[in-house]
GROMACS .gro file of C-alpha atoms in nm:
model
  390
    1MET     CA    1  -0.886  -3.872  -2.257
    2LYS     CA    2  -1.113  -3.697  -2.009
    3SER     CA    3  -1.312  -3.376  -2.030
    4PHE     CA    4  -1.322  -3.133  -1.740
    5THR     CA    5  -1.627  -2.911  -1.694
    6LEU     CA    6  -1.681  -2.610  -1.469
    7PRO     CA    7  -1.780  -2.752  -1.130
    8ASP     CA    8  -2.047  -2.617  -0.899
    9LEU     CA    9  -1.867  -2.345  -0.701
   10GLY     CA   10  -2.133  -2.332  -0.433
   11GLU     CA   11  -2.388  -2.078  -0.301
   12GLY     CA   12  -2.618  -2.129  -0.600
   13LEU     CA   13  -2.378  -1.961  -0.839
   14ALA     CA   14  -2.471  -2.076  -1.190
   15GLU     CA   15  -2.209  -1.892  -1.393
   16SER     CA   16  -1.860  -1.747  -1.379
   17GLU     CA   17  -1.633  -1.526  -1.586
   18ILE     CA   18  -1.294  -1.661  -1.691
   19ILE     CA   19  -1.030  -1.426  -1.553
   20GLU     CA   20  -0.704  -1.606  -1.629
   21TRP     CA   21  -0.579  -1.939  -1.759
   22HIS     CA   22  -0.278  -2.083  -1.576
   23VAL     CA   23  -0.211  -2.362  -1.825
   24GLU     CA   24  -0.147  -2.387  -2.198
   25ILE     CA   25  -0.217  -2.664  -2.448
   26GLY     CA   26   0.057  -2.924  -2.410
   27ASP     CA   27   0.124  -2.848  -2.044
   28THR     CA   28   0.138  -3.130  -1.794
   29VAL     CA   29  -0.071  -3.075  -1.482
   30GLU     CA   30  -0.091  -3.250  -1.149
   31LEU     CA   31  -0.397  -3.337  -0.945
   32ASP     CA   32  -0.536  -3.024  -0.769
   33GLN     CA   33  -0.302  -2.790  -0.958
   34VAL     CA   34  -0.475  -2.457  -1.025
   35VAL     CA   35  -0.562  -2.443  -1.395
   36LEU     CA   36  -0.766  -2.123  -1.416
   37THR     CA   37  -0.913  -1.837  -1.215
   38VAL     CA   38  -1.279  -1.743  -1.252
   39GLU     CA   39  -1.491  -1.468  -1.102
   40THR     CA   40  -1.833  -1.555  -0.967
   41ALA     CA   41  -2.103  -1.329  -0.836
   42LYS     CA   42  -1.930  -1.353  -0.498
   43ALA     CA   43  -1.555  -1.342  -0.559
   44THR     CA   44  -1.263  -1.477  -0.757
   45VAL     CA   45  -1.208  -1.853  -0.732
   46GLU     CA   46  -0.912  -2.069  -0.831
   47VAL     CA   47  -1.021  -2.390  -1.006
   48PRO     CA   48  -0.798  -2.698  -0.960
   49ALA     CA   49  -0.741  -2.987  -1.200
   50PRO     CA   50  -0.946  -3.297  -1.108
   51TYR     CA   51  -0.672  -3.533  -1.227
   52SER     CA   52  -0.318  -3.540  -1.362
   53GLY     CA   53  -0.233  -3.543  -1.730
   54THR     CA   54  -0.153  -3.340  -2.041
   55ILE     CA   55  -0.371  -3.053  -2.163
   56ILE     CA   56  -0.505  -3.145  -2.508
   57LYS     CA   57  -0.751  -2.861  -2.561
   58ARG     CA   58  -0.879  -2.551  -2.382
   59PHE     CA   59  -1.229  -2.403  -2.413
   60GLY     CA   60  -1.304  -2.038  -2.341
   61ASN     CA   61  -1.095  -1.723  -2.319
   62PRO     CA   62  -1.048  -1.459  -2.048
   63GLY     CA   63  -1.364  -1.252  -2.035
   64ASP     CA   64  -1.595  -1.536  -2.139
   65VAL     CA   65  -1.893  -1.611  -1.916
   66VAL     CA   66  -1.930  -1.986  -1.860
   67SER     CA   67  -2.201  -2.183  -1.684
   68ILE     CA   68  -2.176  -2.479  -1.449
   69GLY     CA   69  -2.104  -2.785  -1.661
   70SER     CA   70  -1.944  -2.588  -1.946
   71LEU     CA   71  -1.652  -2.770  -2.104
   72LEU     CA   72  -1.319  -2.623  -1.993
   73LEU     CA   73  -1.042  -2.870  -2.071
   74GLU     CA   74  -0.966  -3.196  -2.243
   75ILE     CA   75  -0.693  -3.381  -2.054
   76GLU     CA   76  -0.499  -3.690  -2.157
   77GLU     CA   77  -0.457  -3.869  -1.826
   78SER     CA   78  -0.114  -3.977  -1.710
   79SER     CA   79  -0.054  -4.348  -1.761
   80THR     CA   80   0.016  -4.387  -1.390
   81THR     CA   81  -0.323  -4.250  -1.286
   82ALA     CA   82  -0.550  -4.341  -1.575
   83PRO     CA   83  -0.793  -4.623  -1.498
   84LYS     CA   84  -0.804  -4.932  -1.716
   85PRO     CA   85  -1.035  -4.865  -2.012
   86LYS     CA   86  -1.366  -5.044  -1.994
   87GLU     CA   87  -1.484  -5.217  -2.307
   88THR     CA   88  -1.808  -5.062  -2.424
   89ASN     CA   89  -2.029  -5.141  -2.717
   90GLN     CA   90  -1.995  -4.833  -2.939
   91THR     CA   91  -2.344  -4.862  -3.089
   92GLU     CA   92  -2.505  -4.901  -2.748
   93ALA     CA   93  -2.311  -4.606  -2.611
   94LYS     CA   94  -2.418  -4.390  -2.903
   95GLN     CA   95  -2.782  -4.480  -2.854
   96LYS     CA   96  -2.761  -4.383  -2.488
   97ASN     CA   97  -2.572  -4.063  -2.576
   98VAL     CA   98  -2.280  -4.175  -2.359
   99SER     CA   99  -1.927  -4.103  -2.476
  100THR     CA  100  -1.678  -4.386  -2.428
  101ASN     CA  101  -1.397  -4.137  -2.358
  102ASP     CA  102  -1.571  -4.021  -2.037
  103ALA     CA  103  -1.666  -3.685  -2.188
  104ALA     CA  104  -1.837  -3.407  -1.993
  105THR     CA  105  -2.169  -3.488  -1.836
  106VAL     CA  106  -2.346  -3.173  -1.959
  107VAL     CA  107  -2.667  -3.245  -2.150
  108GLY     CA  108  -2.598  -3.210  -2.520
  109THR     CA  109  -2.218  -3.233  -2.503
  110VAL     CA  110  -2.089  -3.434  -2.797
  111SER     CA  111  -1.819  -3.696  -2.769
  112ASN     CA  112  -1.490  -3.687  -2.953
  113HIS     CA  113  -1.572  -3.982  -3.177
  114ASP     CA  114  -1.626  -3.916  -3.545
  115HIS     CA  115  -2.001  -3.965  -3.556
  116ASP     CA  116  -2.276  -3.711  -3.619
  117VAL     CA  117  -2.467  -3.568  -3.325
  118ASN     CA  118  -2.778  -3.361  -3.376
  119VAL     CA  119  -2.788  -3.123  -3.079
  120ASP     CA  120  -3.141  -3.024  -3.178
  121GLU     CA  121  -3.256  -3.364  -3.050
  122PHE     CA  122  -3.262  -3.209  -2.706
  123TRP     CA  123  -3.547  -2.977  -2.802
  124ILE     CA  124  -3.873  -3.124  -2.676
  125GLY     CA  125  -4.104  -3.199  -2.967
  126GLN     CA  126  -3.844  -3.106  -3.228
  127HIS     CA  127  -3.867  -3.289  -3.559
  128GLN     CA  128  -3.547  -3.441  -3.687
  129PRO     CA  129  -3.516  -3.349  -4.053
  130ILE     CA  130  -3.220  -3.470  -4.250
  131LYS     CA  131  -2.956  -3.197  -4.240
  132PRO     CA  132  -2.660  -3.140  -4.468
  133ALA     CA  133  -2.325  -3.241  -4.327
  134ASP     CA  134  -2.210  -2.880  -4.290
  135SER     CA  135  -2.518  -2.759  -4.096
  136LEU     CA  136  -2.441  -2.575  -3.774
  137THR     CA  137  -2.489  -2.735  -3.435
  138ALA     CA  138  -2.536  -2.545  -3.112
  139MET     CA  139  -2.619  -2.621  -2.753
  140PRO     CA  140  -2.986  -2.552  -2.676
  141SER     CA  141  -2.883  -2.291  -2.419
  142ALA     CA  142  -2.670  -2.121  -2.685
  143ARG     CA  143  -2.966  -2.110  -2.926
  144LEU     CA  144  -3.189  -1.952  -2.662
  145LEU     CA  145  -2.919  -1.701  -2.572
  146ALA     CA  146  -2.863  -1.611  -2.938
  147LYS     CA  147  -3.236  -1.554  -2.982
  148LYS     CA  148  -3.251  -1.323  -2.680
  149LEU     CA  149  -2.945  -1.123  -2.788
  150GLY     CA  150  -3.031  -1.113  -3.157
  151VAL     CA  151  -2.715  -1.297  -3.263
  152ASP     CA  152  -2.713  -1.480  -3.599
  153LEU     CA  153  -2.577  -1.828  -3.534
  154ASN     CA  154  -2.484  -1.867  -3.899
  155ASP     CA  155  -2.202  -1.619  -3.839
  156VAL     CA  156  -2.080  -1.787  -3.520
  157THR     CA  157  -1.787  -2.028  -3.508
  158GLY     CA  158  -1.833  -2.296  -3.245
  159SER     CA  159  -1.548  -2.373  -3.007
  160GLY     CA  160  -1.701  -2.687  -2.857
  161PRO     CA  161  -1.628  -3.045  -2.957
  162SER     CA  162  -1.685  -3.100  -3.330
  163GLY     CA  163  -1.751  -2.727  -3.368
  164VAL     CA  164  -2.061  -2.713  -3.148
  165ILE     CA  165  -2.159  -2.355  -3.062
  166LEU     CA  166  -2.142  -2.284  -2.688
  167ASP     CA  167  -2.280  -1.999  -2.478
  168THR     CA  168  -1.937  -1.837  -2.471
  169ASP     CA  169  -1.929  -1.830  -2.852
  170VAL     CA  170  -2.260  -1.644  -2.857
  171TYR     CA  171  -2.138  -1.392  -2.600
  172ASN     CA  172  -1.824  -1.331  -2.805
  173ALA     CA  173  -2.025  -1.292  -3.125
  174CYS     CA  174  -2.257  -1.045  -2.954
  175ASP     CA  175  -1.972  -0.797  -2.916
  176LYS     CA  176  -1.893  -0.826  -3.287
  177GLN     CA  177  -2.242  -0.847  -3.440
  178LEU     CA  178  -2.407  -0.583  -3.223
  179PRO     CA  179  -2.173  -0.284  -3.189
  180GLY     CA  180  -2.227  -0.095  -2.866
  181THR     CA  181  -2.386  -0.395  -2.695
  182GLU     CA  182  -2.196  -0.501  -2.386
  183VAL     CA  183  -2.253  -0.829  -2.208
  184LEU     CA  184  -2.242  -0.757  -1.835
  185LYS     CA  185  -1.996  -0.977  -1.650
  186GLY     CA  186  -1.854  -1.034  -1.304
  187ALA     CA  187  -1.932  -0.766  -1.049
  188ARG     CA  188  -2.163  -0.581  -1.288
  189ARG     CA  189  -2.384  -0.889  -1.323
  190THR     CA  190  -2.389  -0.921  -0.946
  191MET     CA  191  -2.491  -0.558  -0.913
  192VAL     CA  192  -2.791  -0.615  -1.140
  193ARG     CA  193  -2.924  -0.893  -0.916
  194THR     CA  194  -2.848  -0.713  -0.591
  195MET     CA  195  -3.012  -0.386  -0.695
  196ALA     CA  196  -3.319  -0.565  -0.833
  197GLU     CA  197  -3.358  -0.765  -0.512
  198SER     CA  198  -3.329  -0.452  -0.301
  199HIS     CA  199  -3.578  -0.257  -0.512
  200HIS     CA  200  -3.827  -0.542  -0.489
  201ASN     CA  201  -3.788  -0.635  -0.123
  202VAL     CA  202  -3.678  -0.331   0.082
  203ALA     CA  203  -3.901  -0.053   0.216
  204SER     CA  204  -3.637   0.214   0.157
  205VAL     CA  205  -3.634   0.551   0.331
  206THR     CA  206  -3.344   0.798   0.306
  207ILE     CA  207  -3.250   1.050   0.573
  208THR     CA  208  -2.992   1.326   0.514
  209GLU     CA  209  -2.780   1.550   0.738
  210GLU     CA  210  -2.465   1.760   0.735
  211ALA     CA  211  -2.155   1.736   0.953
  212MET     CA  212  -1.941   2.046   1.012
  213LEU     CA  213  -1.572   1.964   0.981
  214ASP     CA  214  -1.416   2.282   1.121
  215ASN     CA  215  -1.254   2.080   1.403
  216TRP     CA  216  -1.075   1.848   1.164
  217SER     CA  217  -0.698   1.860   1.129
  218PRO     CA  218  -0.545   1.907   0.783
  219GLY     CA  219  -0.514   1.580   0.591
  220GLU     CA  220  -0.778   1.387   0.785
  221ASP     CA  221  -0.858   1.048   0.629
  222ILE     CA  222  -1.227   1.066   0.537
  223THR     CA  223  -1.282   0.690   0.510
  224SER     CA  224  -1.125   0.620   0.849
  225ARG     CA  225  -1.327   0.896   1.015
  226MET     CA  226  -1.648   0.764   0.858
  227VAL     CA  227  -1.575   0.407   0.972
  228LEU     CA  228  -1.503   0.518   1.329
  229ALA     CA  229  -1.821   0.728   1.335
  230ILE     CA  230  -2.033   0.437   1.209
  231ILE     CA  231  -1.886   0.209   1.475
  232GLU     CA  232  -1.981   0.457   1.748
  233ALA     CA  233  -2.332   0.498   1.606
  234CYS     CA  234  -2.378   0.119   1.586
  235HIS     CA  235  -2.279   0.081   1.950
  236GLN     CA  236  -2.518   0.350   2.070
  237GLU     CA  237  -2.808   0.274   1.832
  238PRO     CA  238  -2.762  -0.091   1.725
  239ALA     CA  239  -3.095  -0.120   1.542
  240LEU     CA  240  -2.921  -0.010   1.222
  241ASN     CA  241  -2.645  -0.270   1.264
  242ALA     CA  242  -2.878  -0.558   1.191
  243TRP     CA  243  -3.012  -0.816   0.947
  244PHE     CA  244  -3.380  -0.858   0.869
  245ASP     CA  245  -3.568  -1.160   0.730
  246ALA     CA  246  -3.918  -1.072   0.616
  247GLU     CA  247  -4.022  -1.434   0.557
  248THR     CA  248  -3.965  -1.533   0.918
  249MET     CA  249  -4.031  -1.182   1.054
  250THR     CA  250  -3.705  -1.192   1.248
  251ARG     CA  251  -3.441  -0.930   1.308
  252CYS     CA  252  -3.085  -1.008   1.417
  253VAL     CA  253  -2.923  -0.710   1.592
  254HIS     CA  254  -2.546  -0.756   1.587
  255SER     CA  255  -2.303  -0.672   1.865
  256THR     CA  256  -2.012  -0.706   1.620
  257VAL     CA  257  -1.971  -0.434   1.357
  258ASN     CA  258  -1.873  -0.567   1.013
  259ILE     CA  259  -1.866  -0.273   0.772
  260GLY     CA  260  -1.897  -0.331   0.398
  261ILE     CA  261  -1.705  -0.057   0.217
  262ALA     CA  262  -1.813   0.006  -0.141
  263VAL     CA  263  -1.520   0.018  -0.385
  264ASP     CA  264  -1.559   0.137  -0.743
  265SER     CA  265  -1.348  -0.038  -1.006
  266PRO     CA  266  -1.336  -0.073  -1.386
  267HIS     CA  267  -1.485  -0.422  -1.340
  268GLY     CA  268  -1.782  -0.299  -1.138
  269LEU     CA  269  -1.880  -0.241  -0.776
  270TYR     CA  270  -1.724  -0.449  -0.499
  271VAL     CA  271  -1.812  -0.432  -0.130
  272PRO     CA  272  -1.535  -0.593   0.077
  273VAL     CA  273  -1.608  -0.629   0.447
  274LEU     CA  274  -1.399  -0.487   0.732
  275ARG     CA  275  -1.480  -0.743   0.999
  276ASN     CA  276  -1.466  -0.657   1.368
  277ALA     CA  277  -1.419  -0.297   1.264
  278ASP     CA  278  -1.411  -0.173   1.623
  279GLU     CA  279  -1.079  -0.352   1.672
  280TYR     CA  280  -0.906  -0.123   1.420
  281SER     CA  281  -0.737   0.212   1.472
  282ALA     CA  282  -0.768   0.490   1.213
  283ARG     CA  283  -0.429   0.391   1.073
  284GLY     CA  284  -0.526   0.023   1.065
  285ILE     CA  285  -0.843   0.106   0.874
  286ARG     CA  286  -0.646   0.294   0.610
  287GLN     CA  287  -0.397   0.010   0.573
  288TRP     CA  288  -0.680  -0.240   0.532
  289VAL     CA  289  -0.849  -0.023   0.270
  290ASP     CA  290  -0.526   0.019   0.071
  291ARG     CA  291  -0.455  -0.356   0.071
  292THR     CA  292  -0.810  -0.441  -0.025
  293VAL     CA  293  -0.832  -0.189  -0.308
  294THR     CA  294  -0.507  -0.327  -0.451
  295GLY     CA  295  -0.654  -0.678  -0.439
  296ILE     CA  296  -0.967  -0.563  -0.620
  297LYS     CA  297  -0.768  -0.390  -0.894
  298GLU     CA  298  -0.574  -0.712  -0.946
  299ARG     CA  299  -0.901  -0.911  -0.924
  300LYS     CA  300  -0.760  -1.113  -0.638
  301ILE     CA  301  -1.021  -1.099  -0.367
  302GLY     CA  302  -1.157  -1.403  -0.186
  303ARG     CA  303  -1.522  -1.488  -0.145
  304GLU     CA  304  -1.497  -1.463   0.233
  305GLN     CA  305  -1.382  -1.100   0.202
  306LEU     CA  306  -1.719  -1.004   0.054
  307GLN     CA  307  -1.945  -1.173   0.309
  308HIS     CA  308  -2.123  -1.104   0.638
  309ALA     CA  309  -2.142  -0.724   0.634
  310THR     CA  310  -2.379  -0.588   0.899
  311ILE     CA  311  -2.391  -0.232   0.760
  312THR     CA  312  -2.240  -0.062   0.452
  313LEU     CA  313  -2.051   0.260   0.380
  314THR     CA  314  -2.033   0.424   0.037
  315ASN     CA  315  -1.810   0.729  -0.009
  316PHE     CA  316  -1.953   0.842  -0.343
  317GLY     CA  317  -1.847   1.200  -0.272
  318ALA     CA  318  -1.488   1.102  -0.348
  319ILE     CA  319  -1.597   1.121  -0.713
  320ALA     CA  320  -1.902   1.352  -0.720
  321GLY     CA  321  -2.238   1.401  -0.560
  322ILE     CA  322  -2.365   1.586  -0.254
  323PHE     CA  323  -2.667   1.383  -0.141
  324ALA     CA  324  -2.789   1.046  -0.268
  325THR     CA  325  -3.027   0.759  -0.200
  326PRO     CA  326  -2.791   0.462  -0.148
  327VAL     CA  327  -2.938   0.115  -0.197
  328VAL     CA  328  -2.963  -0.125   0.097
  329SER     CA  329  -2.831  -0.478   0.036
  330PRO     CA  330  -3.048  -0.736   0.216
  331PRO     CA  331  -3.031  -0.881   0.474
  332GLN     CA  332  -2.866  -0.559   0.596
  333VAL     CA  333  -3.100  -0.279   0.698
  334ALA     CA  334  -2.887   0.032   0.644
  335ILE     CA  335  -2.625   0.193   0.423
  336VAL     CA  336  -2.447   0.521   0.498
  337GLY     CA  337  -2.328   0.750   0.219
  338ALA     CA  338  -2.075   1.034   0.238
  339GLY     CA  339  -2.111   1.310  -0.020
  340ARG     CA  340  -1.863   1.558  -0.162
  341ILE     CA  341  -1.725   1.795   0.102
  342ILE     CA  342  -1.837   2.151   0.030
  343GLU     CA  343  -1.789   2.494   0.187
  344LYS     CA  344  -2.079   2.681   0.342
  345LEU     CA  345  -2.136   3.014   0.509
  346ILE     CA  346  -2.293   2.990   0.853
  347LEU     CA  347  -2.362   3.249   1.121
  348ARG     CA  348  -2.158   3.243   1.441
  349ASP     CA  349  -2.210   3.527   1.685
  350ASN     CA  350  -2.402   3.700   1.407
  351LYS     CA  351  -2.097   3.686   1.181
  352PRO     CA  352  -2.070   3.485   0.857
  353VAL     CA  353  -1.811   3.209   0.881
  354SER     CA  354  -1.701   2.976   0.603
  355ILE     CA  355  -1.668   2.612   0.711
  356LYS     CA  356  -1.638   2.275   0.541
  357ILE     CA  357  -1.945   2.055   0.542
  358MET     CA  358  -1.977   1.680   0.477
  359PRO     CA  359  -2.323   1.590   0.338
  360LEU     CA  360  -2.450   1.258   0.472
  361SER     CA  361  -2.720   1.028   0.335
  362MET     CA  362  -2.847   0.711   0.498
  363THR     CA  363  -3.100   0.472   0.348
  364PHE     CA  364  -3.266   0.226   0.587
  365ASP     CA  365  -3.526  -0.048   0.563
  366HIS     CA  366  -3.830   0.097   0.737
  367ARG     CA  367  -3.969  -0.250   0.799
  368ALA     CA  368  -3.683  -0.323   1.041
  369CYS     CA  369  -3.602   0.024   1.177
  370THR     CA  370  -3.816   0.307   1.305
  371GLY     CA  371  -3.766   0.663   1.190
  372GLY     CA  372  -3.658   0.752   1.543
  373GLU     CA  373  -3.387   0.486   1.546
  374ALA     CA  374  -3.257   0.607   1.210
  375ALA     CA  375  -3.260   0.971   1.321
  376ARG     CA  376  -3.076   0.893   1.646
  377PHE     CA  377  -2.818   0.691   1.454
  378MET     CA  378  -2.762   0.984   1.219
  379LYS     CA  379  -2.730   1.229   1.509
  380ILE     CA  380  -2.461   1.015   1.676
  381LEU     CA  381  -2.282   0.984   1.341
  382VAL     CA  382  -2.279   1.362   1.293
  383ASN     CA  383  -2.163   1.435   1.647
  384HIS     CA  384  -1.874   1.193   1.614
  385LEU     CA  385  -1.764   1.340   1.280
  386GLN     CA  386  -1.776   1.694   1.419
  387GLN     CA  387  -1.520   1.611   1.688
  388GLY     CA  388  -1.153   1.685   1.644
  389SER     CA  389  -0.911   1.404   1.569
  390SER     CA  390  -0.809   1.199   1.871
   0.00000   0.00000   0.00000
């Protein structure tokens, strides 16, 4: 029998949230068959089986946050693919903390043999007092997590081998032991890191303006108009369509416009990227948005769909808000925000006229862009939005 742990999914992603299991206990799986879907800080990822066999046990439920190396499955290999067992001295293996059933390689994982394992041995400097047979055992990471969250391990049931308490058990217990406490997962965890990085690293300045929409036709698509206006502004004032690296003091000004479009969802904030945006018509933009939003709602969005944005659009006004200070996501240098459309009275030929106004907010990284560049970008944006539909 072999144990399958969460592999390294790349890009320095240390943890994932289980979204959906595709196998049940007793199912037979083939090599590379998708066994579960997880969501990382970047996107949803389908995890394949590393070998063929029968599922003996599953670890973790949808919604659990698991780290690289966390035990996911125990699989009884098919007789046709299983390698010939190697004879191993059981005592020697135990002394070396090596399981003869090829168990997971995570530090502290216990084997499936019926011998006692004191997980506390992995604490540096920890004494090894004699414990009663029914004393709880927990992974060191689970103990640290429980201490941080204030979870009593005595009330936690371990789901690991031989009842060892795992990180996922602590997260689950947190919801029960601390009412009102929510463990942030998926996109919300990503948002925490992204916002903290931006706050720490970006010299943010926000500029605001208003666009008069009296030339718009009834039923104009706001998102499509905003995308087309950003494309035009990027072409005429490309300094805002750029990436900046403060460590190397380099700025990459892009000729291609890849617009990240912020999408709100019950799972958190996603920013899928409309690549080569200038190749799309207004209708094509709307179709792309509709398809992408559906994918996000179903939590079926690939990692590549969330990468390589050169500038970002957030249409917060679709919910509420007139002006805002949107947050730049490095290495990008600008984010454009559209506020709630309002009506205003203005004077034309000394007569009051009621027109619709779109409030605009743009935050930019003042290390990479001058105030003049940002102001010119905003002026182009406003002029384009004030035109009639083509």
